[in-house]
Coordinates of C-alpha atoms and ligand atoms in Angstrom, one line a residue:
M1 CA -0.7 23.8 12.0
S2 CA 1.8 23.1 14.7
L3 CA 1.6 19.8 16.5
D4 CA 3.6 19.3 19.6
K5 CA 6.2 16.6 20.0
A6 CA 3.9 14.4 22.1
T7 CA 1.3 14.4 19.3
I8 CA 3.8 13.5 16.6
E9 CA 5.0 10.6 18.8
K10 CA 1.4 9.5 19.5
L11 CA 0.6 9.5 15.8
A12 CA 3.8 7.6 15.0
E13 CA 3.0 5.0 17.6
H14 CA -0.5 4.7 16.2
L15 CA 0.6 4.2 12.6
E16 CA 3.5 1.9 13.5
N17 CA 1.2 -0.3 15.6
A18 CA -1.2 -0.6 12.7
E19 CA 1.8 -1.8 10.6
L20 CA 3.2 -4.2 13.1
N21 CA -0.3 -5.7 14.0
A22 CA -1.6 -5.6 10.4
H23 CA -4.8 -3.7 11.2
D24 CA -6.2 -0.8 9.3
V25 CA -6.8 2.7 10.7
L26 CA -8.5 5.9 9.5
K27 CA -6.6 8.6 7.7
I28 CA -4.8 10.9 10.2
T29 CA -6.0 13.9 8.3
D30 CA -9.6 13.0 9.4
D31 CA -8.5 14.1 13.0
Y32 CA -5.8 16.6 12.0
P33 CA -7.1 18.3 8.8
D34 CA -4.5 21.1 9.0
I35 CA -1.5 19.0 9.6
S36 CA 1.5 20.2 7.5
W37 CA 3.7 18.2 5.1
E38 CA 6.7 18.7 7.4
E39 CA 4.7 17.3 10.3
C40 CA 3.8 14.2 8.3
Y41 CA 7.4 13.6 7.5
D42 CA 8.2 14.2 11.2
I43 CA 5.8 11.3 12.0
Q44 CA 7.5 9.1 9.4
W45 CA 11.0 10.0 10.8
E46 CA 9.6 9.2 14.3
I47 CA 8.5 5.8 13.1
R48 CA 12.0 5.3 11.7
R49 CA 13.5 6.3 15.1
R50 CA 11.3 3.9 17.0
K51 CA 12.4 1.0 14.8
I52 CA 16.1 1.9 15.1
A53 CA 15.7 2.1 18.9
R54 CA 14.3 -1.5 18.8
G55 CA 17.4 -2.7 16.9
T56 CA 15.9 -2.7 13.4
K57 CA 18.3 -1.6 10.6
I58 CA 17.3 0.8 7.9
C59 CA 18.4 -0.9 4.7
G60 CA 17.3 1.6 2.1
M61 CA 15.0 4.3 0.9
K62 CA 12.1 4.4 -1.6
M63 CA 10.4 6.9 -3.7
G64 CA 6.7 6.5 -4.3
L65 CA 4.0 8.0 -6.7
T66 CA 6.7 8.8 -9.3
S67 CA 4.7 7.5 -12.3
M68 CA 1.5 8.8 -13.9
A69 CA 0.1 5.3 -13.6
K70 CA 0.5 5.4 -9.8
M71 CA -0.5 9.0 -9.4
R72 CA -3.7 8.4 -11.4
Q73 CA -4.4 5.2 -9.4
M74 CA -4.1 6.9 -6.1
G75 CA -5.5 10.3 -7.2
V76 CA -2.5 12.3 -6.1
E77 CA 0.2 14.3 -8.0
T78 CA 3.3 14.6 -5.9
P79 CA 6.1 12.0 -5.4
I80 CA 6.9 11.1 -1.8
Y81 CA 9.7 9.1 0.0
G82 CA 9.8 6.5 2.7
F83 CA 12.4 4.2 4.3
L84 CA 12.9 0.5 4.1
A85 CA 13.5 -1.6 7.2
D86 CA 15.5 -4.8 7.3
Y87 CA 12.5 -7.1 7.8
F88 CA 10.8 -5.7 4.7
S89 CA 13.5 -7.4 2.6
C90 CA 12.5 -10.8 1.0
S91 CA 14.6 -12.9 -1.3
D92 CA 13.7 -13.7 -4.9
G93 CA 11.2 -16.5 -5.0
A94 CA 10.1 -15.9 -1.4
E95 CA 6.8 -16.9 0.2
I96 CA 5.3 -13.8 1.6
K97 CA 2.8 -14.2 4.4
V98 CA -0.5 -12.3 3.7
S99 CA -1.5 -12.8 7.3
E100 CA 1.2 -10.3 8.3
L101 CA -0.3 -7.7 6.0
I102 CA -3.6 -5.9 5.5
H103 CA -4.3 -5.6 1.8
P104 CA -1.0 -6.0 -0.1
K105 CA -0.4 -4.8 -3.7
V106 CA 2.7 -5.4 -5.9
E107 CA 4.6 -2.8 -7.9
A108 CA 7.4 -3.3 -10.6
E109 CA 10.3 -1.0 -9.8
V110 CA 13.9 -0.4 -10.8
S111 CA 16.3 0.1 -7.9
F112 CA 19.7 1.7 -7.6
V113 CA 22.7 1.0 -5.4
T114 CA 25.0 3.9 -4.9
K115 CA 28.8 4.0 -4.5
A116 CA 29.1 7.7 -3.6
E117 CA 27.2 10.1 -1.5
L118 CA 24.4 12.1 -3.2
S119 CA 23.2 15.4 -1.8
G120 CA 20.8 18.1 -2.8
P121 CA 19.7 20.7 -3.6
G122 CA 20.4 20.7 -7.3
C123 CA 21.1 16.9 -7.5
H124 CA 20.3 15.8 -11.1
I125 CA 20.4 12.6 -13.3
G126 CA 24.0 13.2 -14.1
N127 CA 25.0 13.1 -10.5
V128 CA 23.0 10.0 -9.9
L129 CA 24.4 8.1 -12.8
A130 CA 27.9 9.0 -11.8
A131 CA 27.2 7.8 -8.2
T132 CA 25.5 4.6 -9.2
D133 CA 27.2 1.3 -8.5
F134 CA 24.6 -0.8 -10.2
V135 CA 20.9 -1.1 -11.0
V136 CA 18.8 -4.1 -9.8
P137 CA 15.2 -5.1 -10.5
S138 CA 12.8 -5.0 -7.5
V139 CA 9.2 -5.6 -6.7
E140 CA 7.7 -3.6 -3.9
V141 CA 4.8 -5.0 -1.8
I142 CA 3.0 -2.0 -0.6
D143 CA 0.3 -2.2 2.2
S144 CA -1.3 1.1 3.2
R145 CA -2.4 1.0 6.8
Y146 CA -5.4 3.1 5.8
R147 CA -8.9 1.6 5.4
D148 CA -9.6 0.4 1.9
F149 CA -6.2 1.7 0.7
K150 CA -7.7 5.2 0.6
F151 CA -5.6 8.1 1.7
D152 CA -4.5 11.6 0.9
L153 CA -0.9 12.5 0.3
K154 CA -0.2 13.8 3.8
S155 CA -1.6 10.7 5.4
V156 CA 0.5 8.4 3.3
V157 CA 3.7 10.3 4.0
A158 CA 3.1 9.8 7.7
D159 CA 2.4 6.1 7.0
N160 CA 5.9 5.7 5.5
A161 CA 4.6 5.7 2.0
S162 CA 2.8 2.3 2.5
S163 CA 6.1 0.5 2.7
S164 CA 5.9 -3.1 3.8
R165 CA 7.9 -5.6 1.9
F166 CA 10.2 -5.7 -1.2
V167 CA 11.9 -8.4 -3.2
T168 CA 15.0 -7.9 -5.2
G169 CA 16.6 -10.4 -7.5
G170 CA 17.2 -10.8 -11.2
R171 CA 20.6 -9.6 -12.3
M172 CA 22.4 -6.4 -11.6
R173 CA 23.8 -4.2 -14.3
S174 CA 25.8 -1.0 -14.5
V175 CA 24.0 2.0 -15.9
D176 CA 26.1 2.2 -19.0
E177 CA 24.9 -1.2 -20.1
L178 CA 21.2 -0.1 -20.0
D179 CA 18.8 2.3 -21.6
L180 CA 16.8 3.0 -18.5
K181 CA 14.2 5.0 -20.3
T182 CA 13.1 2.2 -22.7
L183 CA 13.8 -0.6 -20.3
G184 CA 10.7 -2.8 -20.6
V185 CA 8.9 -4.4 -17.7
V186 CA 6.1 -7.1 -17.8
M187 CA 4.2 -8.1 -14.7
E188 CA 2.5 -11.5 -14.5
K189 CA 0.1 -12.6 -11.9
N190 CA -0.6 -16.4 -11.9
G191 CA 1.0 -16.6 -15.3
E192 CA -1.2 -13.8 -16.9
V193 CA 0.2 -10.5 -18.0
V194 CA -1.5 -7.8 -15.8
E195 CA 0.7 -4.7 -16.2
M196 CA 3.5 -3.6 -18.5
G197 CA 5.5 -0.4 -18.9
A198 CA 8.9 1.1 -19.5
G199 CA 11.4 2.9 -17.3
A200 CA 10.5 6.4 -18.6
A201 CA 7.2 6.0 -16.8
V202 CA 9.2 7.0 -13.6
L203 CA 9.6 10.8 -13.9
G204 CA 10.9 10.4 -17.4
H205 CA 14.0 8.4 -16.2
P206 CA 14.3 6.3 -13.1
A207 CA 17.5 8.2 -12.1
A208 CA 15.4 11.4 -11.8
S209 CA 13.6 9.7 -9.0
V210 CA 16.9 9.2 -7.1
A211 CA 17.8 12.8 -7.7
M212 CA 14.5 13.9 -6.4
L213 CA 15.0 11.9 -3.3
A214 CA 18.4 13.6 -2.7
N215 CA 16.8 17.0 -3.2
M216 CA 13.9 16.2 -0.8
L217 CA 16.2 14.9 1.9
A218 CA 18.3 18.1 1.6
E219 CA 15.3 19.9 3.0
R220 CA 15.8 18.0 6.2
G221 CA 19.6 18.3 6.1
E222 CA 19.9 14.6 5.1
V223 CA 21.9 13.0 2.3
I224 CA 21.9 9.6 0.5
P225 CA 25.0 7.9 1.8
A226 CA 27.3 5.8 -0.5
G227 CA 26.1 2.2 -0.6
S228 CA 22.4 3.0 -0.4
F229 CA 19.7 0.9 -1.9
I230 CA 17.0 3.1 -3.4
M231 CA 13.7 2.0 -5.0
T232 CA 12.5 4.5 -7.6
G233 CA 8.8 3.9 -7.6
G234 CA 6.2 1.7 -9.4
I235 CA 6.5 1.9 -13.2
T236 CA 2.9 0.6 -13.6
A237 CA -0.2 0.7 -11.4
A238 CA 0.0 -1.5 -8.3
V239 CA -1.8 -4.9 -8.5
S240 CA -3.7 -6.4 -5.5
V241 CA -2.6 -9.9 -4.4
E242 CA -4.0 -12.5 -2.0
A243 CA -2.9 -15.8 -0.6
G244 CA -2.3 -18.3 -3.4
D245 CA -1.2 -15.7 -5.9
S246 CA 2.2 -15.9 -7.6
V247 CA 3.8 -12.9 -9.2
C248 CA 6.7 -12.7 -11.7
V249 CA 8.0 -9.5 -13.1
R250 CA 10.2 -9.8 -16.2
Y251 CA 12.7 -6.9 -16.9
Q252 CA 14.4 -6.3 -20.2
D253 CA 18.1 -7.0 -19.7
L254 CA 17.7 -7.5 -15.9
G255 CA 16.1 -10.9 -15.6
S256 CA 13.0 -11.5 -13.5
V257 CA 11.9 -11.3 -9.9
S258 CA 9.2 -13.6 -8.5
M259 CA 7.4 -14.3 -5.3
R260 CA 4.4 -16.3 -3.9
F261 CA 1.8 -15.1 -1.5
V262 CA 0.7 -17.6 1.1
Ligands
LIG301 C1 2.0 4.9 -1.8 C2 3.3 4.3 -2.2 C3 3.6 4.3 -3.7 C4 5.1 3.7 -5.5 O1 6.1 3.0 -5.9 O2 4.6 4.5 -6.3 C5 4.8 3.6 -4.1 C6 0.8 4.0 -2.2 O3 0.4 4.0 -3.4 O4 0.3 3.3 -1.3 O5 5.4 2.9 -3.4
LIG302 MG1 6.7 1.6 -4.6

């Protein structure tokens, strides 16, 4: 399929408005069944451009659908990426307003902060570990703009991979102090354990997710600049939350991250 620029812009505005106004929409593939992967990323990059033009800062990138638990939950099989905008960022212990969101879910993730540029193709775990400044625990709050959180892969790419909020906290560590494959994660909602997992759930090693991001960005001539914050994707399935819920994720060797939904 080949969509003209005006259609890409129209779809970007449509999806961004759904995000900004917290209302759900139908999958874009319902109206554009033959839309291509590249066009869906074009829409995502157009949403990013719109935010930057309004003065929003892009403060990081995320990978999504990088674990079997997540792929199984959403019925898809390919990792995707999205961007993180400044206002997505919440501090540890934050109160997150559910009224600004549609149907939020939380995900336990491990994030990387880089100290050197990473570029593909051919970027691998070794390059990522060498370029990592430190690792920090993070919880992502995803909020698909699609009705009932049901989508296909192309639709979710255009919708910036359901990005909406994230919380970082805990303690940072350098990669040589951690075994990122066996790093355990326990997610508690209202004091009860709801999900648990280990770092290897994410593409065998969370650094592989950062490498994949560099390789995917290379297809568009983009790199991961030094100093980037990158979320590597949910280790466990995502858990729905509503007003009144509190969430705490405990990470082996990395402390904990918590938040309340109000
Ligand atoms: C897509 C985003 C998935 C992750 O960490 O796997 C994601 C979704 O499931 O809505 O952020
Ligand atoms: Mg995520």
